[in-house]
PDB file of C-alpha atoms and ligand atoms in Angstrom:
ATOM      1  CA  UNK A 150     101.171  76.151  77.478  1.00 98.00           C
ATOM      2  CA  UNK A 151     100.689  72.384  76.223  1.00 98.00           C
ATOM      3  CA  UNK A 152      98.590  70.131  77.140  1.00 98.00           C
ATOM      4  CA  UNK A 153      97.332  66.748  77.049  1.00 98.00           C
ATOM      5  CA  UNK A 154      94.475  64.274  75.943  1.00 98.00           C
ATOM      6  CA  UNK A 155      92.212  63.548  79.035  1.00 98.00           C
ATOM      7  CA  UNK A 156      94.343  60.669  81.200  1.00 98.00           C
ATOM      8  CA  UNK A 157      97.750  61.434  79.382  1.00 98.00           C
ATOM      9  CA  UNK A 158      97.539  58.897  77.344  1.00 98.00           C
ATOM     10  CA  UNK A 159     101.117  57.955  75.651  1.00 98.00           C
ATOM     11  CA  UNK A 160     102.677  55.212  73.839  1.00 98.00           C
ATOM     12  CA  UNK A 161     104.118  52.555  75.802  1.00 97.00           C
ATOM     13  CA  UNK A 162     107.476  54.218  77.093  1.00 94.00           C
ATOM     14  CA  UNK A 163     109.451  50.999  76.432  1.00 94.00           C
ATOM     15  CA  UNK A 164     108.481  51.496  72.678  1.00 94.00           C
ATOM     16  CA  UNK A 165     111.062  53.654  71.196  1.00 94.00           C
ATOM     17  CA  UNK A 166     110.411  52.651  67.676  1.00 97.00           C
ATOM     18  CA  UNK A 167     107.207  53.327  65.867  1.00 98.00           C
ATOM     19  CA  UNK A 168     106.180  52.515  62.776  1.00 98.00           C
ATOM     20  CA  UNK A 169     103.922  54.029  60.455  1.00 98.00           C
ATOM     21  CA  UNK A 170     102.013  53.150  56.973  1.00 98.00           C
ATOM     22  CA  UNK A 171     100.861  55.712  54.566  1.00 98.00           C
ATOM     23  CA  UNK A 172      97.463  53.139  53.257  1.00 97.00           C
ATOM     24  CA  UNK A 173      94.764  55.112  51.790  1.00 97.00           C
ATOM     25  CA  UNK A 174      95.762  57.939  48.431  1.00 98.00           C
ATOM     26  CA  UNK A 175      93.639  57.000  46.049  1.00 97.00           C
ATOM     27  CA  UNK A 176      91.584  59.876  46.729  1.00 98.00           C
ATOM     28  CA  UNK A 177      94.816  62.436  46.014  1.00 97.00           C
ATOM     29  CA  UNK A 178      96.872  63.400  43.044  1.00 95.00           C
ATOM     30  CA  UNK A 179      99.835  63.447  45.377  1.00 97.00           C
ATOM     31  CA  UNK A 180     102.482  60.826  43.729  1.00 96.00           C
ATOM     32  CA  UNK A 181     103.446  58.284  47.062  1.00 97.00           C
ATOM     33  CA  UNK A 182     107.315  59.428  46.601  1.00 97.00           C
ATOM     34  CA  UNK A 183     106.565  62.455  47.706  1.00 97.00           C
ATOM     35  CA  UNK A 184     103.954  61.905  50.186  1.00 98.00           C
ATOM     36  CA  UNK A 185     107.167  59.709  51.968  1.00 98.00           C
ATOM     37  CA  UNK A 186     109.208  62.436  51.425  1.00 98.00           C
ATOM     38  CA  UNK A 187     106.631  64.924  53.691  1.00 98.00           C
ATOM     39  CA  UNK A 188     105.468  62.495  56.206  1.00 98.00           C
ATOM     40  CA  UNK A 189     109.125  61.426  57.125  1.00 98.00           C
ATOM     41  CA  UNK A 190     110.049  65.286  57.086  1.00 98.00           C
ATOM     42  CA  UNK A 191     107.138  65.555  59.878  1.00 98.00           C
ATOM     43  CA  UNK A 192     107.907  62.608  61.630  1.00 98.00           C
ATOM     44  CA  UNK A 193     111.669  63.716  61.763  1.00 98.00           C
ATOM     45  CA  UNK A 194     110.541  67.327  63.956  1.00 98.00           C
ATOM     46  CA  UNK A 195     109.588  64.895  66.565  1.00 98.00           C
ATOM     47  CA  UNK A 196     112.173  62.382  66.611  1.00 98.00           C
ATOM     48  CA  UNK A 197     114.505  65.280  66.625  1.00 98.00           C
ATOM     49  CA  UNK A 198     113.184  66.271  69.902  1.00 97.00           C
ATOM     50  CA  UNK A 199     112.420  63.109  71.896  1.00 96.00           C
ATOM     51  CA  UNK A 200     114.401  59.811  71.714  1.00 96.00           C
ATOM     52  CA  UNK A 201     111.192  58.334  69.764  1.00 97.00           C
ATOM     53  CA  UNK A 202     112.011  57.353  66.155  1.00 97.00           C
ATOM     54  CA  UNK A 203     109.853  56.489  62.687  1.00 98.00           C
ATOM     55  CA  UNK A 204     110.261  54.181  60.274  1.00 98.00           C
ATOM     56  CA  UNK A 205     107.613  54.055  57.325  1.00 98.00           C
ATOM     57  CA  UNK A 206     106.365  50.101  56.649  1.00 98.00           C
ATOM     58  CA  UNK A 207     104.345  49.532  53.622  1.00 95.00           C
ATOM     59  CA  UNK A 208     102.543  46.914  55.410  1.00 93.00           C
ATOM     60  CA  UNK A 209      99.646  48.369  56.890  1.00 93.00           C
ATOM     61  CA  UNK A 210      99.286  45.061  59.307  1.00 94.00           C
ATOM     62  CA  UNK A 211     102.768  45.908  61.178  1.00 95.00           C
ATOM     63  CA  UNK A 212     102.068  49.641  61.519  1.00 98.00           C
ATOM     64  CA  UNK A 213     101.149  51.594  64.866  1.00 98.00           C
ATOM     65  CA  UNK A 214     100.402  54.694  63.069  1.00 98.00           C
ATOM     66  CA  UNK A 215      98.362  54.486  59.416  1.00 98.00           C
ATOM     67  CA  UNK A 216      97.579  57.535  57.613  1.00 98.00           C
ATOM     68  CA  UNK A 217      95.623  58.333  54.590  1.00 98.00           C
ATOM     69  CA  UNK A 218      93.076  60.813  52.210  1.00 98.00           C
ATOM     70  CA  UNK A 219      89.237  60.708  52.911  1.00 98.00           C
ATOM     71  CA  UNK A 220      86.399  62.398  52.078  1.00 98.00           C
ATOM     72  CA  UNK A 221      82.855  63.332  53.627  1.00 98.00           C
ATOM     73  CA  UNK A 222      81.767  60.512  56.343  1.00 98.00           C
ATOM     74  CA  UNK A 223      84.555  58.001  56.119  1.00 98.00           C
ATOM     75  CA  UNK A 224      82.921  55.269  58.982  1.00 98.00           C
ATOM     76  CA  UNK A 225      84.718  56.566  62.282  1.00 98.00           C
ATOM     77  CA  UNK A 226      81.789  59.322  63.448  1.00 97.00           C
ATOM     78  CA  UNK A 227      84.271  62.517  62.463  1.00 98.00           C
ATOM     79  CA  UNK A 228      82.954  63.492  58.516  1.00 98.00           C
ATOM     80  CA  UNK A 229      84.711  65.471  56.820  1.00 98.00           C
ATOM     81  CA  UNK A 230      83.319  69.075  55.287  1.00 98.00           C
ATOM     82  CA  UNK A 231      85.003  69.392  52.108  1.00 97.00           C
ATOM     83  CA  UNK A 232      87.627  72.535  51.466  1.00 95.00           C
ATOM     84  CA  UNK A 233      88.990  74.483  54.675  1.00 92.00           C
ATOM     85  CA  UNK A 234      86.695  73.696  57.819  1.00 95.00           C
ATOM     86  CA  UNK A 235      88.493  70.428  58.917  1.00 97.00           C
ATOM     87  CA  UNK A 236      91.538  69.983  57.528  1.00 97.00           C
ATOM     88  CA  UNK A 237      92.727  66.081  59.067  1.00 98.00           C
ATOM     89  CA  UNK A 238      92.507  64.667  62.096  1.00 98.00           C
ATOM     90  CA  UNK A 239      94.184  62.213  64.201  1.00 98.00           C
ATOM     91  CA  UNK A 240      92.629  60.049  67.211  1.00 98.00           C
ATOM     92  CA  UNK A 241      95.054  59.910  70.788  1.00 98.00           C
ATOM     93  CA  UNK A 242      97.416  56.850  72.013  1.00 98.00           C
ATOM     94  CA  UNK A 243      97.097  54.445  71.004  1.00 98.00           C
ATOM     95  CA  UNK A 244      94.727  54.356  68.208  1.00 98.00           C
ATOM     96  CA  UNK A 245      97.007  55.748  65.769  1.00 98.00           C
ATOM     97  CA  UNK A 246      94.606  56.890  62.953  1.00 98.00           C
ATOM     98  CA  UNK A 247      95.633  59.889  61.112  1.00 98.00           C
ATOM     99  CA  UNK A 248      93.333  61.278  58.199  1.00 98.00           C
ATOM    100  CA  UNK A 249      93.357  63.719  55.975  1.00 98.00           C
ATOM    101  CA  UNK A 250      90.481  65.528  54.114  1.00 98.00           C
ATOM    102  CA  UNK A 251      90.788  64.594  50.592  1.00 98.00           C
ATOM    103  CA  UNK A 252      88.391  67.870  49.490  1.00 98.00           C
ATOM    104  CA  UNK A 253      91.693  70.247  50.588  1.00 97.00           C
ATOM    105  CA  UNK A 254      93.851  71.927  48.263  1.00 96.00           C
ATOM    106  CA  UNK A 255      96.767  69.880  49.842  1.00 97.00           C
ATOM    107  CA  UNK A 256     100.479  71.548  48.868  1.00 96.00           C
ATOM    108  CA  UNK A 257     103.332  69.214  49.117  1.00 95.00           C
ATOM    109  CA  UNK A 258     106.200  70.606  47.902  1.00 83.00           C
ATOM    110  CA  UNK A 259     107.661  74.405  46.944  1.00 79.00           C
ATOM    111  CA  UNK A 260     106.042  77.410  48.863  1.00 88.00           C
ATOM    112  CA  UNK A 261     102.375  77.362  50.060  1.00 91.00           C
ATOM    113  CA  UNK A 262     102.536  80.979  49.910  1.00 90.00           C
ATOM    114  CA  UNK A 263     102.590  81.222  46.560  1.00 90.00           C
ATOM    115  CA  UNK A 264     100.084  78.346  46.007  1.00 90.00           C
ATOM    116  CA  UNK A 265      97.391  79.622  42.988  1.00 87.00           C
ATOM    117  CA  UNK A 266      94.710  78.056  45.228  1.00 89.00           C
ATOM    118  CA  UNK A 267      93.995  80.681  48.103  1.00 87.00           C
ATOM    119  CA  UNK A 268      92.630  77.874  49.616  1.00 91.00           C
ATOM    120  CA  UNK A 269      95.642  76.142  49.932  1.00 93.00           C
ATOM    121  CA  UNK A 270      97.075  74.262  52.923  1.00 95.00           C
ATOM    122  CA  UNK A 271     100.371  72.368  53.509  1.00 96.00           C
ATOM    123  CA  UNK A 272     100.496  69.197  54.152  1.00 97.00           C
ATOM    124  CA  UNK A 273     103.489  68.667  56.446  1.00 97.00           C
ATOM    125  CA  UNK A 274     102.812  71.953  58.361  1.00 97.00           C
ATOM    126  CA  UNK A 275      99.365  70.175  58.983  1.00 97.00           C
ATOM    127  CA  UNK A 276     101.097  66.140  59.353  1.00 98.00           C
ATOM    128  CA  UNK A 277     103.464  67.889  62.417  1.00 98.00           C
ATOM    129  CA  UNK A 278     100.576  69.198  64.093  1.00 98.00           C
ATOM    130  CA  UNK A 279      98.499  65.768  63.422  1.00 98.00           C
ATOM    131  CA  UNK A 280     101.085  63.718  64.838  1.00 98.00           C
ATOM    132  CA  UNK A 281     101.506  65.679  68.003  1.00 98.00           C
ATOM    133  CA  UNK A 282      98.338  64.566  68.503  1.00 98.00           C
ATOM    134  CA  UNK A 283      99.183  61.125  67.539  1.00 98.00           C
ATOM    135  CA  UNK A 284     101.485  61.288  70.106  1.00 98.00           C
ATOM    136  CA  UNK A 285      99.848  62.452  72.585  1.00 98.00           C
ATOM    137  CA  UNK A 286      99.842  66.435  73.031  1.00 98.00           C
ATOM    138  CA  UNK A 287      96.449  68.209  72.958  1.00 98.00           C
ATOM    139  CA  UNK A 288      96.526  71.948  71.864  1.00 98.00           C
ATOM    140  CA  UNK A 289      98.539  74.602  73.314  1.00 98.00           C
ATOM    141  CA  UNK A 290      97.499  78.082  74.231  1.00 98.00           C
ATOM    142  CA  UNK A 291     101.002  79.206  72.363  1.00 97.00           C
ATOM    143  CA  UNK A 292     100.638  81.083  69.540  1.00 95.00           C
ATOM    144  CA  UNK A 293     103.857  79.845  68.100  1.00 95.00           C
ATOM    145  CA  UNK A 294     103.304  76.332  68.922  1.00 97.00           C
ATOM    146  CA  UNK A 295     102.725  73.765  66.431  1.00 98.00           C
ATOM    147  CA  UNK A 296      99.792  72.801  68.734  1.00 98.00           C
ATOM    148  CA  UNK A 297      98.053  75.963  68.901  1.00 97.00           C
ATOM    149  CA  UNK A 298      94.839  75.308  67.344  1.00 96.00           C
ATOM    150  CA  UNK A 299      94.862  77.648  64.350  1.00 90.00           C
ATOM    151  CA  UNK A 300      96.351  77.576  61.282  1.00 82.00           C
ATOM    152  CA  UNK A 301      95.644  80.554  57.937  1.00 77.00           C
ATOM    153  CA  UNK A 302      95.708  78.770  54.869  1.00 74.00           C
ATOM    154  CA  UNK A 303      98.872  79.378  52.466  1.00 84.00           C
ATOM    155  CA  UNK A 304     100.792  79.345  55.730  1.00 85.00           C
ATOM    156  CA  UNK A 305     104.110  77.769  56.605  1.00 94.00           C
ATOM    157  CA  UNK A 306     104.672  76.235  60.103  1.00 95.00           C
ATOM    158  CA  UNK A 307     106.925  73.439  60.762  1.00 97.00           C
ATOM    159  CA  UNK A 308     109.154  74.408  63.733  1.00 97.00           C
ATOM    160  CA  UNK A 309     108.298  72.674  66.636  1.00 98.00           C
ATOM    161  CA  UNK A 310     108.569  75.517  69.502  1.00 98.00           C
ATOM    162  CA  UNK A 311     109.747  75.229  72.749  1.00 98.00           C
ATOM    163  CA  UNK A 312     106.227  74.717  74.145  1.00 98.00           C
ATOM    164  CA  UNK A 313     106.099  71.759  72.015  1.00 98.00           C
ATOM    165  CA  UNK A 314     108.788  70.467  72.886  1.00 98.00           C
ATOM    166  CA  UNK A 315     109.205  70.856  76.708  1.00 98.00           C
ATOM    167  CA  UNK A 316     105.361  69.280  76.268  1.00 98.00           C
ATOM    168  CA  UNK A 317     106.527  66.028  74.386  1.00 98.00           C
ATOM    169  CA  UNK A 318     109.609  65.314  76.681  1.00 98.00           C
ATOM    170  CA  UNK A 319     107.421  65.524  80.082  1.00 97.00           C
ATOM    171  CA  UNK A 320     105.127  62.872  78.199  1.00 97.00           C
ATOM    172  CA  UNK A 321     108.431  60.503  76.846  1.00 94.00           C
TER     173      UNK A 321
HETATM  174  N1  LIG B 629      91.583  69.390  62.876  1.00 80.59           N
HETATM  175  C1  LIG B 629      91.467  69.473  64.278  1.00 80.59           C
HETATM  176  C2  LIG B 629      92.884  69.487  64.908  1.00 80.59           C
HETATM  177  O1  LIG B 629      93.705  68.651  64.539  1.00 80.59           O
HETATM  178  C3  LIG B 629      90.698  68.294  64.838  1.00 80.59           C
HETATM  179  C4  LIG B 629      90.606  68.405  66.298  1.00 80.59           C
HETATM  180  C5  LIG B 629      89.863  69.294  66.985  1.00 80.59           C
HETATM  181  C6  LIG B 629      91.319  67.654  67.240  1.00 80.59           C
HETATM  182  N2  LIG B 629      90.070  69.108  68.325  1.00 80.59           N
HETATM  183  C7  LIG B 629      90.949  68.132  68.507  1.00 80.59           C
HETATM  184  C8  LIG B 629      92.225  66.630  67.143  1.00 80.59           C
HETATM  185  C9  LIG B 629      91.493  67.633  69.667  1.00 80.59           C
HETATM  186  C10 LIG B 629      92.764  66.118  68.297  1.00 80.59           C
HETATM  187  C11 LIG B 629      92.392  66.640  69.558  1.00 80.59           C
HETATM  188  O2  LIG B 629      93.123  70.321  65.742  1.00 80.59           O
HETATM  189  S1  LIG B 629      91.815  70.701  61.981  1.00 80.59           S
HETATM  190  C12 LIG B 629      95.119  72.704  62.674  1.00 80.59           C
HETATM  191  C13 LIG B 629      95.464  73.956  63.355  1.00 80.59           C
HETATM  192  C14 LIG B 629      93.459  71.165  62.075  1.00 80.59           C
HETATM  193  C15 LIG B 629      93.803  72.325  62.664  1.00 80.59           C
HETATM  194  O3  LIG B 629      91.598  70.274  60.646  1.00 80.59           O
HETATM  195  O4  LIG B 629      90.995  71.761  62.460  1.00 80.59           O
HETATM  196  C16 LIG B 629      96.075  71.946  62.083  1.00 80.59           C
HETATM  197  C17 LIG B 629      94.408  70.385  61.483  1.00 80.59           C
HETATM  198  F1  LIG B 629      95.919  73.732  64.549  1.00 80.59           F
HETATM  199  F2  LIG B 629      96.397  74.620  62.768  1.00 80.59           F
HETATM  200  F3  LIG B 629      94.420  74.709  63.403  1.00 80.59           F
HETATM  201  C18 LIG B 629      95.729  70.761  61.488  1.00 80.59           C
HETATM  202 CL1  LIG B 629      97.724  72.440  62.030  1.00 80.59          CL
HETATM  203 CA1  LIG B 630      87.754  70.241  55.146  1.00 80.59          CA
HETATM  204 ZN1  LIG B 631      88.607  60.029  60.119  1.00 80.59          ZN
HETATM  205 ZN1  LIG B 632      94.797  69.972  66.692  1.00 80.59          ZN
END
């Protein structure tokens, strides 16, 4: 079962459109083409299922949602501890911070399974879960749920499940 952050905290309901700015990558090889290319695939799960959409600004100044690469303590209390541990994190409605641990073996494209790294992770399987959270969902007790609040490295999971997705339409 889903659940949600302490209060239920949302996005204003009236706010169908949210926009989001990918702002900090100096700290990954990841080209930006393709880091659009994953985040919009993420975002996309969740429009799919709700009536919410996402549009990527490059202006960090109009975006609700800004993501980007850190490493170790990067100023907001949650440091980050290098490969596996913590992947990313992302804070509830409305704050819309979404990090990523810079120290990961982040895979963007082709199969994670087959990654040389057996410390690999993916990145969107990781940016779905991240912005459920962004959105508003805590973890789920589902095994199959994006939300569920374990993921094996070299693994592969995009699909939102019907857990997640009965959870985000009670919330919008
Ligand atoms: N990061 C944790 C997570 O996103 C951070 C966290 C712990 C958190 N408790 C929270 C964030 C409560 C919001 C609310 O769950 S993580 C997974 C998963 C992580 C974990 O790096 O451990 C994924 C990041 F669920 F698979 F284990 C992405 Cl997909
Ligand atoms: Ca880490
Ligand atoms: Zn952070
Ligand atoms: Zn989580």
């Amino acid at each position: 079962l889903y659940t949600y952050f302490p209060g239920s905290p949302t996005w204003p309901r009236s706010r169908k459109s949210l926009k989001y700015a990918i702002t900090q990558t100096s700290l990954t090889s990841i080209d930006r083409a393709t880091l659009s290319q994953v985040f919009a695939r993420a975002f996309a799960r969740w429009s799919a299922a709700t009536t919410l959409n996402f549009t990527e600004t490059t202006s960090a100044n109009d975006a609700d949602i800004t993501i980007g690469f850190y490493a170790g303590d990067h100023g907001d209390g949650e440091a980050f501890d290098g490969p596996l541990g913590t992947l990313a994190h992302a804070f509830s409605p409305t704050d819309g911070r979404f990090h990523l641990d810079a120290a990961e073996t982040w895979v963007a494209s082709g199969d994670v399974s087959q990654a040389s790294s057996d410390v690999a992770v993916d990145l969107e399987s990781v940016a779905v879960h991240e912005i459920g959270h962004l959105l508003g969902l805590g973890h789920s007790s589902e095994l199959d749920a994006i939300m569920y609040p374990t993921i094996t490295s070299r693994t592969r999971k995009v699909d939102l499940a019907s857990d997640d997705v009965v959870g985000i339409q009670s919330l919008y």
